[in-house]
Coordinates of C-alpha atoms and ligand atoms in Angstrom, one line a residue:
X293 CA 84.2 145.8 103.6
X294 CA 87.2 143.7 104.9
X295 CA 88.4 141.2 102.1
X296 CA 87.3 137.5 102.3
X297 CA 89.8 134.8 102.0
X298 CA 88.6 131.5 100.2
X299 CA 90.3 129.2 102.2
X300 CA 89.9 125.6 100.8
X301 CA 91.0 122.8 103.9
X302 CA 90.1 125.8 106.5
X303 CA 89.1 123.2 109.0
X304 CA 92.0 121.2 108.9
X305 CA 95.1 121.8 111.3
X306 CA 97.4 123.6 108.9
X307 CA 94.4 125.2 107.3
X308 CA 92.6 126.3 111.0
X309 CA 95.7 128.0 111.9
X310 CA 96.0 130.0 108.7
X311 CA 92.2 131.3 109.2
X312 CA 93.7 132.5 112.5
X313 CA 96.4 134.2 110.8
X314 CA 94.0 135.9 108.6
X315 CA 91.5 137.0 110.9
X316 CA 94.5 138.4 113.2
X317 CA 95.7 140.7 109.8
X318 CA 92.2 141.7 109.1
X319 CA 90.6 139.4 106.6
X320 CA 87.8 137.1 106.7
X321 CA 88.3 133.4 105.9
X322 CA 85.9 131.8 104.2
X323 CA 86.4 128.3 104.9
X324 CA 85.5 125.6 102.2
X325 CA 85.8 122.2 103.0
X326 CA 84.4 118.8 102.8
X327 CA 85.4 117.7 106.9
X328 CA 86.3 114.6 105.6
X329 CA 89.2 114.7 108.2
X330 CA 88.9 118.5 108.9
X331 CA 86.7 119.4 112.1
X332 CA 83.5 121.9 111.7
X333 CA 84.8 123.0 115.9
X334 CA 88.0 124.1 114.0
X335 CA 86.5 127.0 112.2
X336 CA 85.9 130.0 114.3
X337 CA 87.4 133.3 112.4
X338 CA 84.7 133.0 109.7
X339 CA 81.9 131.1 107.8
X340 CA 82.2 127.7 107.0
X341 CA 81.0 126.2 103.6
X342 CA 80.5 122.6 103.7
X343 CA 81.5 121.2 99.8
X344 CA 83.9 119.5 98.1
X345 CA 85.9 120.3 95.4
X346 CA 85.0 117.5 92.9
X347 CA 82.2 119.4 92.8
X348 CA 82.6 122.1 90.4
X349 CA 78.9 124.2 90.8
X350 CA 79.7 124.3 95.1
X351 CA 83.0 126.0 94.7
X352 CA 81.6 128.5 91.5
X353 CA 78.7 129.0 94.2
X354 CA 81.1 130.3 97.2
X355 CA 83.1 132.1 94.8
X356 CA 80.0 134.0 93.8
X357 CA 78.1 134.4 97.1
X358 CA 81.7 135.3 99.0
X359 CA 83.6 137.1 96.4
X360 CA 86.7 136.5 97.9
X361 CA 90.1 138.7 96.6
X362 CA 92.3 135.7 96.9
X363 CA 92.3 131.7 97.9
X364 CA 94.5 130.1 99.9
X365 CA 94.1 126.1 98.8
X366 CA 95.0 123.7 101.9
X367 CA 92.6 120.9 100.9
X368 CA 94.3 117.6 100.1
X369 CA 95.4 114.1 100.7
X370 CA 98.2 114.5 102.6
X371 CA 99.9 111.3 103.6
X372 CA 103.4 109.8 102.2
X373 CA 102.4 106.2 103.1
X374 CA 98.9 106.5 102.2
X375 CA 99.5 107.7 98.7
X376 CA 102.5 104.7 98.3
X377 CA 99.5 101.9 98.7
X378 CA 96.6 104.1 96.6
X379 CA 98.5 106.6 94.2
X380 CA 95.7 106.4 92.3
X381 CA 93.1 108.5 95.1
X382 CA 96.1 111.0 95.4
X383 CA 96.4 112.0 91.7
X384 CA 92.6 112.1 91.5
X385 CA 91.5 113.8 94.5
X386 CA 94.7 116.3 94.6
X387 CA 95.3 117.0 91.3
X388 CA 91.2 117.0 89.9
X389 CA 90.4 119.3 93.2
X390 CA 92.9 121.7 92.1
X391 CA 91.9 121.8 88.8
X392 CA 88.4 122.6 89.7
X393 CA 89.2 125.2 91.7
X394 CA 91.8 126.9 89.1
X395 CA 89.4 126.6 86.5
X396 CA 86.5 128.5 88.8
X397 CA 88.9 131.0 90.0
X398 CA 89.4 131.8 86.2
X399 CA 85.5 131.9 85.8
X400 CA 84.8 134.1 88.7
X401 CA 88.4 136.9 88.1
X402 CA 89.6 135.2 91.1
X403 CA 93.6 136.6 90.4
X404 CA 95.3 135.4 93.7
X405 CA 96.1 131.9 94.8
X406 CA 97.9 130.9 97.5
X407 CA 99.0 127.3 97.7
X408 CA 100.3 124.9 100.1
X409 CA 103.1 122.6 98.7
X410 CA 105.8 120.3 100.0
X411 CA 108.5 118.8 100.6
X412 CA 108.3 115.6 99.3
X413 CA 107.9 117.2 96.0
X414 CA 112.0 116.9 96.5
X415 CA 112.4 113.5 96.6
X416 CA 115.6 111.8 98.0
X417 CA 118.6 114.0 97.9
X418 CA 121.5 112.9 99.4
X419 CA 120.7 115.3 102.1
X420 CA 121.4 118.5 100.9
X421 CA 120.0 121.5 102.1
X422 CA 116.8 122.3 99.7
X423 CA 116.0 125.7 98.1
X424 CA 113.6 126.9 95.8
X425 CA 115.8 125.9 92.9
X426 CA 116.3 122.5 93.6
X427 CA 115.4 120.1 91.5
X428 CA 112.3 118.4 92.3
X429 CA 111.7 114.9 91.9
X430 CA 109.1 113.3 94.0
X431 CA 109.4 109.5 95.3
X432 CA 106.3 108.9 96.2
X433 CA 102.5 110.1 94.8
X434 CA 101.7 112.9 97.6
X435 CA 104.9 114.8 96.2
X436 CA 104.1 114.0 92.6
X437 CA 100.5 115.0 92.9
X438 CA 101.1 118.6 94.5
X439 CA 104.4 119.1 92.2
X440 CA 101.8 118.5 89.1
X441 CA 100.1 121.2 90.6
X442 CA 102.8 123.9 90.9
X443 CA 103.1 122.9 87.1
X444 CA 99.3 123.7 87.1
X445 CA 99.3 127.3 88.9
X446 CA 102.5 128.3 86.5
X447 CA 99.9 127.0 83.6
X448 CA 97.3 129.1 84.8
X449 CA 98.9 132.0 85.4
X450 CA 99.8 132.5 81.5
X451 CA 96.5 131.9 80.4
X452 CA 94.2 133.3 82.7
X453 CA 96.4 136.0 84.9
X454 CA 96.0 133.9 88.2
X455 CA 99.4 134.9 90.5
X456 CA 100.3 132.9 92.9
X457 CA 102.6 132.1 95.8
X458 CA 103.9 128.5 96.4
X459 CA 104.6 127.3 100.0
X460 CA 106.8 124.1 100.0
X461 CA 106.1 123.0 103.3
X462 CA 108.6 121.0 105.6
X463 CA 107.1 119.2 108.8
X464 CA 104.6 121.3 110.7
X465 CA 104.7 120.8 113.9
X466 CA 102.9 122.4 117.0
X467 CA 100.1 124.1 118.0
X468 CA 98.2 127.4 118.6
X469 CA 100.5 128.8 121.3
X470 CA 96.9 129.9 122.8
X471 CA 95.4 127.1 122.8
X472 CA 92.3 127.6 120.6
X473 CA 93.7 124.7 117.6
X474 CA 96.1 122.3 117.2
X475 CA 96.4 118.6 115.8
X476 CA 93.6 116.2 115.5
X477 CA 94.4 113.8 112.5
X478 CA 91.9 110.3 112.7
X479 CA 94.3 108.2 112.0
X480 CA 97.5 110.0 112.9
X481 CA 100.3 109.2 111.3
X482 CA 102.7 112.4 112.4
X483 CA 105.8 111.6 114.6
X484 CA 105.0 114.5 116.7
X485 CA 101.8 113.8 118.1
X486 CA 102.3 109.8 117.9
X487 CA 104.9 110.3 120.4
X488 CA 102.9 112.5 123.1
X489 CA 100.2 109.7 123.3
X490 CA 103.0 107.2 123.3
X491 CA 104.5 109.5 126.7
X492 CA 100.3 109.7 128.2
X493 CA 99.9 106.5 127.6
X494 CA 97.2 106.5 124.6
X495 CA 99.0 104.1 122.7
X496 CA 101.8 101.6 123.9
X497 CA 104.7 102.7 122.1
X498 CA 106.1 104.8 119.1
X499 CA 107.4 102.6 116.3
X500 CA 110.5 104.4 114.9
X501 CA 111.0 103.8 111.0
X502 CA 113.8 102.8 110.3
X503 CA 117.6 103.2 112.2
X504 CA 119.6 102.4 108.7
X505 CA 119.0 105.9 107.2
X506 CA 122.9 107.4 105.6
X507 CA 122.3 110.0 108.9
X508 CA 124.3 110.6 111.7
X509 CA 121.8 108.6 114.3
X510 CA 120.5 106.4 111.7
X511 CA 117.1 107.8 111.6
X512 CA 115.6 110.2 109.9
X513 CA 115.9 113.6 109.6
X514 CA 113.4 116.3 109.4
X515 CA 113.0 120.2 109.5
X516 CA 110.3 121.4 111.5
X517 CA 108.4 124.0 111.4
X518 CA 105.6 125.5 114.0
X519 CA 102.1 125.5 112.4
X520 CA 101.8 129.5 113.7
X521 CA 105.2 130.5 112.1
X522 CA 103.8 128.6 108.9
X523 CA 100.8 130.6 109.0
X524 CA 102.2 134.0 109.3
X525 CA 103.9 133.6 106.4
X526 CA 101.0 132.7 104.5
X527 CA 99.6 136.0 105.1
X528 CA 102.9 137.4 104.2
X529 CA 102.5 135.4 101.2
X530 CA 98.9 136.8 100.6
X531 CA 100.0 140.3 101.1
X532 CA 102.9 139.7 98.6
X533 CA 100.1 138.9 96.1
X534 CA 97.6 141.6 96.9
X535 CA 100.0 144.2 96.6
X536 CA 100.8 143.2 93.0
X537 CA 104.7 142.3 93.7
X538 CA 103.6 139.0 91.9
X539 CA 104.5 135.5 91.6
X540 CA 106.5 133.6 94.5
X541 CA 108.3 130.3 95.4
X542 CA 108.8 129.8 99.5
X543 CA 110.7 127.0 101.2
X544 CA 109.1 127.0 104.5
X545 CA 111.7 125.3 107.2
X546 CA 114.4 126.6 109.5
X547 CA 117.2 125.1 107.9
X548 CA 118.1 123.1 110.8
X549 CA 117.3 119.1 110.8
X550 CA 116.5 117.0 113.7
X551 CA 116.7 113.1 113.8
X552 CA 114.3 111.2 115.3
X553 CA 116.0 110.2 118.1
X554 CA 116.7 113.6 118.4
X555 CA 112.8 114.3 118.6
X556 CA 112.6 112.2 121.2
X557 CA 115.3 113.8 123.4
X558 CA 113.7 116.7 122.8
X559 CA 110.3 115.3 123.9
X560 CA 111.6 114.0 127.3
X561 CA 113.3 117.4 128.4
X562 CA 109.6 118.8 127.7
X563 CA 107.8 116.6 129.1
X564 CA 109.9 115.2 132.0
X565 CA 108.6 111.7 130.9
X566 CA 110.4 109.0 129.0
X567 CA 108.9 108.1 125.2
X568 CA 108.4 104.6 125.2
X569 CA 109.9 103.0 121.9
X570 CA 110.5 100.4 119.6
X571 CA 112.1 100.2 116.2
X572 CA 110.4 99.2 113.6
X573 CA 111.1 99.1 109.6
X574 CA 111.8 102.0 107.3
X575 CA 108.0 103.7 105.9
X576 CA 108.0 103.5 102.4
X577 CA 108.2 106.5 100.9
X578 CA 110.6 108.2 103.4
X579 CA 113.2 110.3 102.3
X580 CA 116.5 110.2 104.2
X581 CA 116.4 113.9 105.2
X582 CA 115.0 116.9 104.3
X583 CA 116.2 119.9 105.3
X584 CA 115.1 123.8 103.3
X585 CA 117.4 127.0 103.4
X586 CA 114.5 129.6 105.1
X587 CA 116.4 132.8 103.7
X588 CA 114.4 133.0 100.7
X589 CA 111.1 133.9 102.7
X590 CA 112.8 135.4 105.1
X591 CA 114.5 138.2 102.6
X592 CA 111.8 138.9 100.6
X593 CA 108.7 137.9 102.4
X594 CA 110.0 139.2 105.9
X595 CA 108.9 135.8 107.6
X596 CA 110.2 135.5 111.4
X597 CA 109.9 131.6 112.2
X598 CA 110.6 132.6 115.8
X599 CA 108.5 130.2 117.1
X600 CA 110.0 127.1 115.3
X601 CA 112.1 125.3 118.3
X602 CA 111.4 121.8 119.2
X603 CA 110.8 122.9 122.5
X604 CA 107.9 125.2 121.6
X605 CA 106.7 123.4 118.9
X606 CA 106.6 119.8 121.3
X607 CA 105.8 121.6 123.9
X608 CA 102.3 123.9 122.4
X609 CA 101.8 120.0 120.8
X610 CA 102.5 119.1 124.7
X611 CA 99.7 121.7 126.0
X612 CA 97.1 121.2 123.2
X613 CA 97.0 116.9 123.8
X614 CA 96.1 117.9 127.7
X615 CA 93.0 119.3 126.3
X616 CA 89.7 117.9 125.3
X617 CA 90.1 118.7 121.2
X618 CA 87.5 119.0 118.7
X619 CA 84.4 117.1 119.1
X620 CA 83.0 117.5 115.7
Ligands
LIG1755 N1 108.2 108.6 112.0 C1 108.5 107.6 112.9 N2 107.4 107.0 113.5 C2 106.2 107.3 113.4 C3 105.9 108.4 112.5 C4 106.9 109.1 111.9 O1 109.6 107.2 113.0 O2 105.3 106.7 114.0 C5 109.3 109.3 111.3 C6 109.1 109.2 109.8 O3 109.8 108.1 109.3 C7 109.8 110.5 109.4 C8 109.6 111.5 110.6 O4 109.2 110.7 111.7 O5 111.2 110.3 109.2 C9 108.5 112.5 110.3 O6 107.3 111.8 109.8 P1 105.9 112.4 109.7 O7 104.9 111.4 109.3 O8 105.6 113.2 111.0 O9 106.1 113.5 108.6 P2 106.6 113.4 107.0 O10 108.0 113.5 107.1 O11 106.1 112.0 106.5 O12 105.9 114.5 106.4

């Protein structure tokens, strides 16, 4: 029987594109997921469970109808501004959702976790390039919520013999190079996709944040990352576990920043159009630059983030806004 994947956040952009992944490497994703901003036209390598994970009886009932070997946790608030103005949703919704979930993979013997961290867990750091071993100290409640979570998973693994691999994501960027998912956030907030309807013409203008950043442009900078290159080595990451080779810490960038402005560039060789712009104030929240050394996952996971240029990443972004998206 192939192995089933209980993917939590499975309809969700990042979490779509990991089902892919999956299904591609001969699992099954199980999707679980409340669609409060995932997309039920997203899922289409496997089942979809609609349920949320404040509720503790749904997620003990997929476990037990699906039996999967492993879950990969994607569900979660996700937004740096967002979680500045109401810290108190992030802390409850990430860190009580997570909890549930560890606590029924305990229940069921579910021994594998795979789970989708960030970034912002860093905090502001003078711009140094990020590994595994830096210390992490979030600046806003998005980072703090999924860093109290790695504390979680290490917790968890003691007492109940859960491994797991932690993916500290850097911006994700792109879209299914075939065409069958990409990015549909309501509201978006990514600078990515902001700027391709600022170029069509869906919105007026992209507001940068902030031209006072200690960077070489004065904006910020960022380390981008396609969403398929992110996925692969989640299945890496799985494979890692399933093979017993055990615990694992991943910084998933390219170590390369861009700048804003340097986004931009990018976007008009692309796209052959100009990005309408205006500068605004900094976000608050944003960190100066954040940058991650790749060689970690690279060495020992074998990742290949070949498809992690700006030109593939804005351009699949590019490709995917021409088409008509998910409808529900
Ligand atoms: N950004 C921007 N204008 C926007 C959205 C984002 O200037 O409308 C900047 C933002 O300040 C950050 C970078 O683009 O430096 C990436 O932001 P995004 O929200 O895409 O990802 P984040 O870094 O917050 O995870």
């Amino acid at each position: 029987m192939t192995d089933r994947i209980l993917v939590t956040g499975g309809a969700g952009y990042i979490g779509a594109h990991a089902c892919k992944a999956l299904a591609r490497a001969g699992f099954l994703p199980v999707v679980f997921d409340n669609l409060s901003t995932g997309w039920s036209g997203a899922v289409k390598w496997g089942p979809l469970v609609k349920g949320d994970l404040m509720d503790r009886a749904a997620i003990d009932a997929a476990l037990a109808e699906h039996r999967p070997v492993a879950v990969m946790h994607f569900a979660a608030l996700s937004l740096v501004g967002e979680s500045m103005k109401d810290p108190g949703l992030y802390w409850r919704v990430n860190v009580t959702g997570a909890l549930n979930l560890l606590e029924a993979c305990a229940a069921a013997g579910v021994g594998n976790f795979v789970f989708s961290s960030t970034c912002a867990t860093y905090g502001d750091q003078d711009g140094v390039l990020l590994t595994e071993d830096t210390p992490q100290r979030p600046i806003n409640a998005y980072g703090g919520s999924k860093l109290a979570i790695e504390q979680m998973l290490r917790d968890f693994g003691v007492s109940a013999g859960i491994s797991h691999v932690i993916f500290r994501y850097f911006n994700v960027a792109g879209a299914d190079p075939e065409g069958e998912i990409g990015e549909q956030h309501v509201p978006e907030t990514h600078l990515i996709p902001l700027m391709l309807d600022a170029v069509a013409g869906k919105r007026p203008a992209l507001t940068v944040f902030g031209t006072d950043y200690p960077t070489p442009d004065g904006t910020c900078v960022r380390d981008y990352v396609h969403v398929s290159d992110l996925a692969d080595a989640h299945v890496l990451g799985l494979q890692r576990l399933l093979s017993g080779r055990g615990n694992g810490v991943y910084c998933l960038g390219t170590g390369r920043g861009f700048s804003v402005r340097e986004v931009i560039e990018a976007s008009r060789l692309v796209t052959n159009r100009e990005v309408p712009v205006v500068i605004g104030d900094r976000r608050p929240g944003d960190a100066a630059a954040l940058v991650s050394s790749s060689t970690h996952a690279i060495q020992e996971l074998g990742w290949e983030p070949r498809r992690s240029t700006l030109r593939q990443m804005i351009g699949d972004a590019w490709a995917w806004a021409q088409k008509p998206g998910f409808r529900e």
